[in-house]
Amino acid sequence: MTTANGPLAGIRVVDASTILAGPLACQILGDFGAEVIKIEHPSAGDGMRGHGPSVDGTPIWWSEISRNKRTVALSLSSEAGAGVLKKLVSTADVLVENFRPGTLERWGLSPATLQELNPRLVIARITGFGQTGPYAARAGFGTLAEAMSGFAHLTGQPDGPPTLPAFGLADSIAGIAASSAISMALYERERSGTGQVIDLSLLEPIMTAVGPGPSVYGLTGQVGQRHGNRSTNNAPRNAYETSDGHWVAISTSAQAIAERVLTLVGHSEVLDEPWFASGHTRAQHADLLDGYVGGWIAERTRDEVVRAFTEAGAAVAPVYSAKDLVEDEHVRATQMLTPVDDPALGEVLQHNVMWRMSQTPGAIRFPGRPHGADTDDVLTELGLSADEIATLRSQEVIK
């Protein structure tokens, strides 16, 4: 079930994680050739199966987040189920889990136990706050990381409340980070011959994404505040409404871009102002610059604005909905979204693999599978007999 030319072909990953960071990390590994075996509880299944919209009871997100994964319904909390997992990780290269710290140990599945069985095993442990520290035992969800990382504090209007994202931002950043960490551990294993344990929290990757706020505070005592869509580092930088009711966003991080924008909107006189010479001082005159730019944009349609900015060599992007993304010519031409045939949903438009590789490209081989669809096949491959599988099923250890 591996991709012949994927960079991770021949790597077996056991995905024992649930919403959302771990499954995304394993999706990425599977997209690039790894054989991923998804472990779900026999009765409850993975929470991702009920996460997000569905069509006639079939979850849409599951089709993508669990693509390229075989699914095994197995109770890890039972002694028999733990024994099956031990057999499975003995054949694997990677185990990804996101149970609360101490859970695997309580089930007799500690990293030390598993790596005694398979010294080359890489174990990625993804939790809200890491395996150690005062908060290690707390329930960890992306929303909590988004709140504690500084993201919510910096997001929103100056006179409004802290704002949380409407999607799994912290989880997604952590999932991408985990796929990178696992790849590093596999690369290091080629030198040392042994696996290692990765301790990754939801909090740390999004803290990095939010930026150097702690460094700024440590050196200056300053704490960043909410500025809406504006930036303290440059101006004009905002979202502006067009005459046809759409929105566009512009950035002037580069001085040359700022000069082109103000020239385009008919206010080249500000280029001679001393304060226009740097992004920081331009940001101190954001009201003026937003008035110039916003007024010009408000008199034109979105297409007219994008065309004029593009011709002027200035940076602009329309604010897109999902519908806009699907219809965008660049997204279509580069296949950022690609149709996948799902037996239950029909043709599903999914995010393509995250990056292109010239020699060992990734691929979507099949969509998310039904609950327990591959239990018998995987256990048979591990050497269990039909009678043993039947016994496990009668004990409700598997489905």
PDB file of N, CA, C and O in Angstrom, residues 303-358:
ATOM      1  N   ASP A 303     -11.876  43.333  -9.659  1.00  0.00           N
ATOM      2  CA  ASP A 303     -11.051  42.998 -10.819  1.00  0.00           C
ATOM      3  C   ASP A 303     -10.235  44.192 -11.283  1.00  0.00           C
ATOM      4  O   ASP A 303      -9.060  44.037 -11.663  1.00  0.00           O
ATOM      5  N   GLU A 304     -10.827  45.369 -11.253  1.00  0.00           N
ATOM      6  CA  GLU A 304     -10.097  46.576 -11.665  1.00  0.00           C
ATOM      7  C   GLU A 304      -8.940  46.862 -10.712  1.00  0.00           C
ATOM      8  O   GLU A 304      -7.835  47.234 -11.144  1.00  0.00           O
ATOM      9  N   VAL A 305      -9.171  46.688  -9.418  1.00  0.00           N
ATOM     10  CA  VAL A 305      -8.122  46.944  -8.428  1.00  0.00           C
ATOM     11  C   VAL A 305      -6.965  45.963  -8.597  1.00  0.00           C
ATOM     12  O   VAL A 305      -5.786  46.349  -8.636  1.00  0.00           O
ATOM     13  N   VAL A 306      -7.300  44.676  -8.699  1.00  0.00           N
ATOM     14  CA  VAL A 306      -6.247  43.656  -8.836  1.00  0.00           C
ATOM     15  C   VAL A 306      -5.449  43.883 -10.108  1.00  0.00           C
ATOM     16  O   VAL A 306      -4.212  43.794 -10.113  1.00  0.00           O
ATOM     17  N   ARG A 307      -6.138  44.203 -11.204  1.00  0.00           N
ATOM     18  CA  ARG A 307      -5.439  44.439 -12.469  1.00  0.00           C
ATOM     19  C   ARG A 307      -4.513  45.645 -12.372  1.00  0.00           C
ATOM     20  O   ARG A 307      -3.345  45.590 -12.796  1.00  0.00           O
ATOM     21  N   ALA A 308      -4.993  46.745 -11.797  1.00  0.00           N
ATOM     22  CA  ALA A 308      -4.179  47.956 -11.696  1.00  0.00           C
ATOM     23  C   ALA A 308      -2.965  47.739 -10.794  1.00  0.00           C
ATOM     24  O   ALA A 308      -1.848  48.178 -11.121  1.00  0.00           O
ATOM     25  N   PHE A 309      -3.164  47.079  -9.653  1.00  0.00           N
ATOM     26  CA  PHE A 309      -2.052  46.812  -8.746  1.00  0.00           C
ATOM     27  C   PHE A 309      -1.023  45.893  -9.415  1.00  0.00           C
ATOM     28  O   PHE A 309       0.195  46.098  -9.283  1.00  0.00           O
ATOM     29  N   THR A 310      -1.502  44.885 -10.111  1.00  0.00           N
ATOM     30  CA  THR A 310      -0.597  43.947 -10.777  1.00  0.00           C
ATOM     31  C   THR A 310       0.221  44.656 -11.845  1.00  0.00           C
ATOM     32  O   THR A 310       1.444  44.455 -11.943  1.00  0.00           O
ATOM     33  N   GLU A 311      -0.412  45.485 -12.632  1.00  0.00           N
ATOM     34  CA  GLU A 311       0.298  46.230 -13.677  1.00  0.00           C
ATOM     35  C   GLU A 311       1.310  47.200 -13.088  1.00  0.00           C
ATOM     36  O   GLU A 311       2.358  47.458 -13.688  1.00  0.00           O
ATOM     37  N   ALA A 312       1.013  47.721 -11.891  1.00  0.00           N
ATOM     38  CA  ALA A 312       1.925  48.671 -11.247  1.00  0.00           C
ATOM     39  C   ALA A 312       3.036  47.969 -10.464  1.00  0.00           C
ATOM     40  O   ALA A 312       3.932  48.627  -9.931  1.00  0.00           O
ATOM     41  N   GLY A 313       2.989  46.652 -10.393  1.00  0.00           N
ATOM     42  CA  GLY A 313       4.005  45.917  -9.634  1.00  0.00           C
ATOM     43  C   GLY A 313       3.829  46.064  -8.140  1.00  0.00           C
ATOM     44  O   GLY A 313       4.793  45.967  -7.376  1.00  0.00           O
ATOM     45  N   ALA A 314       2.587  46.309  -7.711  1.00  0.00           N
ATOM     46  CA  ALA A 314       2.286  46.439  -6.286  1.00  0.00           C
ATOM     47  C   ALA A 314       1.649  45.145  -5.783  1.00  0.00           C
ATOM     48  O   ALA A 314       1.127  44.343  -6.556  1.00  0.00           O
ATOM     49  N   ALA A 315       1.695  44.924  -4.468  1.00  0.00           N
ATOM     50  CA  ALA A 315       1.244  43.662  -3.879  1.00  0.00           C
ATOM     51  C   ALA A 315      -0.208  43.769  -3.449  1.00  0.00           C
ATOM     52  O   ALA A 315      -0.557  44.610  -2.608  1.00  0.00           O
ATOM     53  N   VAL A 316      -1.046  42.917  -4.002  1.00  0.00           N
ATOM     54  CA  VAL A 316      -2.458  42.899  -3.674  1.00  0.00           C
ATOM     55  C   VAL A 316      -2.981  41.474  -3.793  1.00  0.00           C
ATOM     56  O   VAL A 316      -2.445  40.667  -4.566  1.00  0.00           O
ATOM     57  N   ALA A 317      -3.999  41.151  -3.004  1.00  0.00           N
ATOM     58  CA  ALA A 317      -4.673  39.853  -3.133  1.00  0.00           C
ATOM     59  C   ALA A 317      -6.133  40.025  -2.759  1.00  0.00           C
ATOM     60  O   ALA A 317      -6.453  40.735  -1.793  1.00  0.00           O
ATOM     61  N   PRO A 318      -7.025  39.406  -3.516  1.00  0.00           N
ATOM     62  CA  PRO A 318      -8.429  39.428  -3.118  1.00  0.00           C
ATOM     63  C   PRO A 318      -8.635  38.587  -1.862  1.00  0.00           C
ATOM     64  O   PRO A 318      -7.927  37.607  -1.644  1.00  0.00           O
ATOM     65  N   VAL A 319      -9.581  38.993  -1.020  1.00  0.00           N
ATOM     66  CA  VAL A 319      -9.952  38.206   0.149  1.00  0.00           C
ATOM     67  C   VAL A 319     -10.929  37.140  -0.329  1.00  0.00           C
ATOM     68  O   VAL A 319     -12.047  37.446  -0.725  1.00  0.00           O
ATOM     69  N   TYR A 320     -10.487  35.894  -0.293  1.00  0.00           N
ATOM     70  CA  TYR A 320     -11.230  34.803  -0.905  1.00  0.00           C
ATOM     71  C   TYR A 320     -12.074  34.031   0.101  1.00  0.00           C
ATOM     72  O   TYR A 320     -11.669  33.819   1.253  1.00  0.00           O
ATOM     73  N   SER A 321     -13.211  33.563  -0.373  1.00  0.00           N
ATOM     74  CA  SER A 321     -13.983  32.521   0.302  1.00  0.00           C
ATOM     75  C   SER A 321     -13.584  31.185  -0.328  1.00  0.00           C
ATOM     76  O   SER A 321     -12.805  31.138  -1.299  1.00  0.00           O
ATOM     77  N   ALA A 322     -14.138  30.084   0.194  1.00  0.00           N
ATOM     78  CA  ALA A 322     -13.870  28.780  -0.402  1.00  0.00           C
ATOM     79  C   ALA A 322     -14.324  28.762  -1.863  1.00  0.00           C
ATOM     80  O   ALA A 322     -13.657  28.170  -2.726  1.00  0.00           O
ATOM     81  N   LYS A 323     -15.454  29.384  -2.152  1.00  0.00           N
ATOM     82  CA  LYS A 323     -15.957  29.452  -3.520  1.00  0.00           C
ATOM     83  C   LYS A 323     -14.954  30.138  -4.438  1.00  0.00           C
ATOM     84  O   LYS A 323     -14.684  29.680  -5.555  1.00  0.00           O
ATOM     85  N   ASP A 324     -14.386  31.246  -3.956  1.00  0.00           N
ATOM     86  CA  ASP A 324     -13.406  31.972  -4.768  1.00  0.00           C
ATOM     87  C   ASP A 324     -12.171  31.116  -5.039  1.00  0.00           C
ATOM     88  O   ASP A 324     -11.612  31.134  -6.141  1.00  0.00           O
ATOM     89  N   LEU A 325     -11.724  30.386  -4.021  1.00  0.00           N
ATOM     90  CA  LEU A 325     -10.559  29.517  -4.197  1.00  0.00           C
ATOM     91  C   LEU A 325     -10.813  28.474  -5.283  1.00  0.00           C
ATOM     92  O   LEU A 325      -9.960  28.241  -6.146  1.00  0.00           O
ATOM     93  N   VAL A 326     -11.973  27.860  -5.216  1.00  0.00           N
ATOM     94  CA  VAL A 326     -12.305  26.816  -6.183  1.00  0.00           C
ATOM     95  C   VAL A 326     -12.311  27.367  -7.602  1.00  0.00           C
ATOM     96  O   VAL A 326     -11.902  26.680  -8.553  1.00  0.00           O
ATOM     97  N   GLU A 327     -12.733  28.605  -7.765  1.00  0.00           N
ATOM     98  CA  GLU A 327     -12.875  29.189  -9.095  1.00  0.00           C
ATOM     99  C   GLU A 327     -11.626  29.927  -9.577  1.00  0.00           C
ATOM    100  O   GLU A 327     -11.561  30.336 -10.742  1.00  0.00           O
ATOM    101  N   ASP A 328     -10.615  30.085  -8.725  1.00  0.00           N
ATOM    102  CA  ASP A 328      -9.438  30.874  -9.089  1.00  0.00           C
ATOM    103  C   ASP A 328      -8.601  30.192 -10.171  1.00  0.00           C
ATOM    104  O   ASP A 328      -8.313  28.988 -10.096  1.00  0.00           O
ATOM    105  N   GLU A 329      -8.177  30.964 -11.151  1.00  0.00           N
ATOM    106  CA  GLU A 329      -7.450  30.400 -12.280  1.00  0.00           C
ATOM    107  C   GLU A 329      -6.078  29.864 -11.887  1.00  0.00           C
ATOM    108  O   GLU A 329      -5.606  28.857 -12.429  1.00  0.00           O
ATOM    109  N   HIS A 330      -5.408  30.519 -10.941  1.00  0.00           N
ATOM    110  CA  HIS A 330      -4.082  30.046 -10.522  1.00  0.00           C
ATOM    111  C   HIS A 330      -4.196  28.755  -9.713  1.00  0.00           C
ATOM    112  O   HIS A 330      -3.408  27.822  -9.909  1.00  0.00           O
ATOM    113  N   VAL A 331      -5.170  28.722  -8.813  1.00  0.00           N
ATOM    114  CA  VAL A 331      -5.389  27.504  -8.020  1.00  0.00           C
ATOM    115  C   VAL A 331      -5.682  26.331  -8.939  1.00  0.00           C
ATOM    116  O   VAL A 331      -5.176  25.213  -8.745  1.00  0.00           O
ATOM    117  N   ARG A 332      -6.494  26.588  -9.986  1.00  0.00           N
ATOM    118  CA  ARG A 332      -6.831  25.517 -10.938  1.00  0.00           C
ATOM    119  C   ARG A 332      -5.617  25.113 -11.774  1.00  0.00           C
ATOM    120  O   ARG A 332      -5.345  23.922 -11.960  1.00  0.00           O
ATOM    121  N   ALA A 333      -4.890  26.098 -12.266  1.00  0.00           N
ATOM    122  CA  ALA A 333      -3.770  25.800 -13.166  1.00  0.00           C
ATOM    123  C   ALA A 333      -2.664  25.025 -12.461  1.00  0.00           C
ATOM    124  O   ALA A 333      -2.004  24.174 -13.071  1.00  0.00           O
ATOM    125  N   THR A 334      -2.458  25.304 -11.182  1.00  0.00           N
ATOM    126  CA  THR A 334      -1.385  24.639 -10.435  1.00  0.00           C
ATOM    127  C   THR A 334      -1.887  23.434  -9.644  1.00  0.00           C
ATOM    128  O   THR A 334      -1.119  22.806  -8.924  1.00  0.00           O
ATOM    129  N   GLN A 335      -3.178  23.134  -9.754  1.00  0.00           N
ATOM    130  CA  GLN A 335      -3.783  21.970  -9.104  1.00  0.00           C
ATOM    131  C   GLN A 335      -3.581  21.981  -7.590  1.00  0.00           C
ATOM    132  O   GLN A 335      -3.307  20.947  -6.974  1.00  0.00           O
ATOM    133  N   MET A 336      -3.706  23.160  -6.998  1.00  0.00           N
ATOM    134  CA  MET A 336      -3.662  23.236  -5.539  1.00  0.00           C
ATOM    135  C   MET A 336      -4.832  22.479  -4.917  1.00  0.00           C
ATOM    136  O   MET A 336      -4.740  22.000  -3.784  1.00  0.00           O
ATOM    137  N   LEU A 337      -5.923  22.414  -5.638  1.00  0.00           N
ATOM    138  CA  LEU A 337      -7.067  21.582  -5.269  1.00  0.00           C
ATOM    139  C   LEU A 337      -7.225  20.521  -6.348  1.00  0.00           C
ATOM    140  O   LEU A 337      -7.062  20.818  -7.532  1.00  0.00           O
ATOM    141  N   THR A 338      -7.524  19.308  -5.951  1.00  0.00           N
ATOM    142  CA  THR A 338      -7.584  18.233  -6.937  1.00  0.00           C
ATOM    143  C   THR A 338      -8.760  17.307  -6.637  1.00  0.00           C
ATOM    144  O   THR A 338      -9.074  17.049  -5.465  1.00  0.00           O
ATOM    145  N   PRO A 339      -9.442  16.805  -7.654  1.00  0.00           N
ATOM    146  CA  PRO A 339     -10.571  15.908  -7.418  1.00  0.00           C
ATOM    147  C   PRO A 339     -10.103  14.514  -6.997  1.00  0.00           C
ATOM    148  O   PRO A 339      -9.144  13.971  -7.548  1.00  0.00           O
ATOM    149  N   VAL A 340     -10.790  13.960  -6.003  1.00  0.00           N
ATOM    150  CA  VAL A 340     -10.492  12.621  -5.500  1.00  0.00           C
ATOM    151  C   VAL A 340     -11.795  11.828  -5.513  1.00  0.00           C
ATOM    152  O   VAL A 340     -12.830  12.313  -5.047  1.00  0.00           O
ATOM    153  N   ASP A 341     -11.735  10.618  -6.026  1.00  0.00           N
ATOM    154  CA  ASP A 341     -12.927   9.777  -6.101  1.00  0.00           C
ATOM    155  C   ASP A 341     -13.139   9.078  -4.766  1.00  0.00           C
ATOM    156  O   ASP A 341     -12.307   8.288  -4.325  1.00  0.00           O
ATOM    157  N   ASP A 342     -14.255   9.386  -4.109  1.00  0.00           N
ATOM    158  CA  ASP A 342     -14.601   8.773  -2.833  1.00  0.00           C
ATOM    159  C   ASP A 342     -15.817   7.877  -3.046  1.00  0.00           C
ATOM    160  O   ASP A 342     -16.837   8.334  -3.559  1.00  0.00           O
ATOM    161  N   PRO A 343     -15.745   6.602  -2.666  1.00  0.00           N
ATOM    162  CA  PRO A 343     -16.871   5.686  -2.899  1.00  0.00           C
ATOM    163  C   PRO A 343     -18.178   6.157  -2.281  1.00  0.00           C
ATOM    164  O   PRO A 343     -19.256   5.877  -2.811  1.00  0.00           O
ATOM    165  N   ALA A 344     -18.096   6.865  -1.142  1.00  0.00           N
ATOM    166  CA  ALA A 344     -19.315   7.296  -0.459  1.00  0.00           C
ATOM    167  C   ALA A 344     -19.765   8.684  -0.893  1.00  0.00           C
ATOM    168  O   ALA A 344     -20.966   8.961  -0.955  1.00  0.00           O
ATOM    169  N   LEU A 345     -18.829   9.569  -1.202  1.00  0.00           N
ATOM    170  CA  LEU A 345     -19.157  10.961  -1.496  1.00  0.00           C
ATOM    171  C   LEU A 345     -19.143  11.286  -2.982  1.00  0.00           C
ATOM    172  O   LEU A 345     -19.608  12.350  -3.388  1.00  0.00           O
ATOM    173  N   GLY A 346     -18.593  10.398  -3.786  1.00  0.00           N
ATOM    174  CA  GLY A 346     -18.394  10.725  -5.189  1.00  0.00           C
ATOM    175  C   GLY A 346     -17.103  11.513  -5.346  1.00  0.00           C
ATOM    176  O   GLY A 346     -16.144  11.315  -4.607  1.00  0.00           O
ATOM    177  N   GLU A 347     -17.078  12.427  -6.292  1.00  0.00           N
ATOM    178  CA  GLU A 347     -15.877  13.230  -6.518  1.00  0.00           C
ATOM    179  C   GLU A 347     -15.775  14.328  -5.456  1.00  0.00           C
ATOM    180  O   GLU A 347     -16.681  15.129  -5.288  1.00  0.00           O
ATOM    181  N   VAL A 348     -14.656  14.348  -4.726  1.00  0.00           N
ATOM    182  CA  VAL A 348     -14.425  15.314  -3.664  1.00  0.00           C
ATOM    183  C   VAL A 348     -13.221  16.175  -4.045  1.00  0.00           C
ATOM    184  O   VAL A 348     -12.154  15.644  -4.393  1.00  0.00           O
ATOM    185  N   LEU A 349     -13.394  17.478  -3.989  1.00  0.00           N
ATOM    186  CA  LEU A 349     -12.282  18.388  -4.266  1.00  0.00           C
ATOM    187  C   LEU A 349     -11.472  18.557  -2.981  1.00  0.00           C
ATOM    188  O   LEU A 349     -11.971  19.078  -1.987  1.00  0.00           O
ATOM    189  N   GLN A 350     -10.236  18.097  -2.994  1.00  0.00           N
ATOM    190  CA  GLN A 350      -9.399  18.139  -1.799  1.00  0.00           C
ATOM    191  C   GLN A 350      -8.165  18.998  -2.026  1.00  0.00           C
ATOM    192  O   GLN A 350      -7.755  19.242  -3.160  1.00  0.00           O
ATOM    193  N   HIS A 351      -7.587  19.441  -0.907  1.00  0.00           N
ATOM    194  CA  HIS A 351      -6.271  20.082  -0.996  1.00  0.00           C
ATOM    195  C   HIS A 351      -5.290  19.054  -1.549  1.00  0.00           C
ATOM    196  O   HIS A 351      -5.259  17.904  -1.097  1.00  0.00           O
ATOM    197  N   ASN A 352      -4.498  19.463  -2.496  1.00  0.00           N
ATOM    198  CA  ASN A 352      -3.487  18.564  -3.048  1.00  0.00           C
ATOM    199  C   ASN A 352      -2.359  18.382  -2.040  1.00  0.00           C
ATOM    200  O   ASN A 352      -2.359  18.996  -0.961  1.00  0.00           O
ATOM    201  N   VAL A 353      -1.382  17.541  -2.363  1.00  0.00           N
ATOM    202  CA  VAL A 353      -0.210  17.408  -1.503  1.00  0.00           C
ATOM    203  C   VAL A 353       0.417  18.787  -1.336  1.00  0.00           C
ATOM    204  O   VAL A 353       0.342  19.633  -2.232  1.00  0.00           O
ATOM    205  N   MET A 354       1.053  19.037  -0.188  1.00  0.00           N
ATOM    206  CA  MET A 354       1.410  20.410   0.190  1.00  0.00           C
ATOM    207  C   MET A 354       2.554  21.013  -0.611  1.00  0.00           C
ATOM    208  O   MET A 354       2.702  22.225  -0.640  1.00  0.00           O
ATOM    209  N   TRP A 355       3.384  20.186  -1.186  1.00  0.00           N
ATOM    210  CA  TRP A 355       4.486  20.729  -1.970  1.00  0.00           C
ATOM    211  C   TRP A 355       4.814  19.779  -3.114  1.00  0.00           C
ATOM    212  O   TRP A 355       4.455  18.618  -3.095  1.00  0.00           O
ATOM    213  N   ARG A 356       5.504  20.312  -4.109  1.00  0.00           N
ATOM    214  CA  ARG A 356       5.853  19.540  -5.300  1.00  0.00           C
ATOM    215  C   ARG A 356       7.314  19.089  -5.197  1.00  0.00           C
ATOM    216  O   ARG A 356       8.182  19.880  -4.835  1.00  0.00           O
ATOM    217  N   MET A 357       7.563  17.852  -5.530  1.00  0.00           N
ATOM    218  CA  MET A 357       8.922  17.326  -5.536  1.00  0.00           C
ATOM    219  C   MET A 357       9.204  16.753  -6.912  1.00  0.00           C
ATOM    220  O   MET A 357       8.414  15.956  -7.434  1.00  0.00           O
ATOM    221  N   SER A 358      10.334  17.156  -7.496  1.00  0.00           N
ATOM    222  CA  SER A 358      10.595  16.820  -8.896  1.00  0.00           C
ATOM    223  C   SER A 358      10.910  15.347  -9.109  1.00  0.00           C
ATOM    224  O   SER A 358      10.552  14.781 -10.150  1.00  0.00           O
TER     225      SER A 358
END
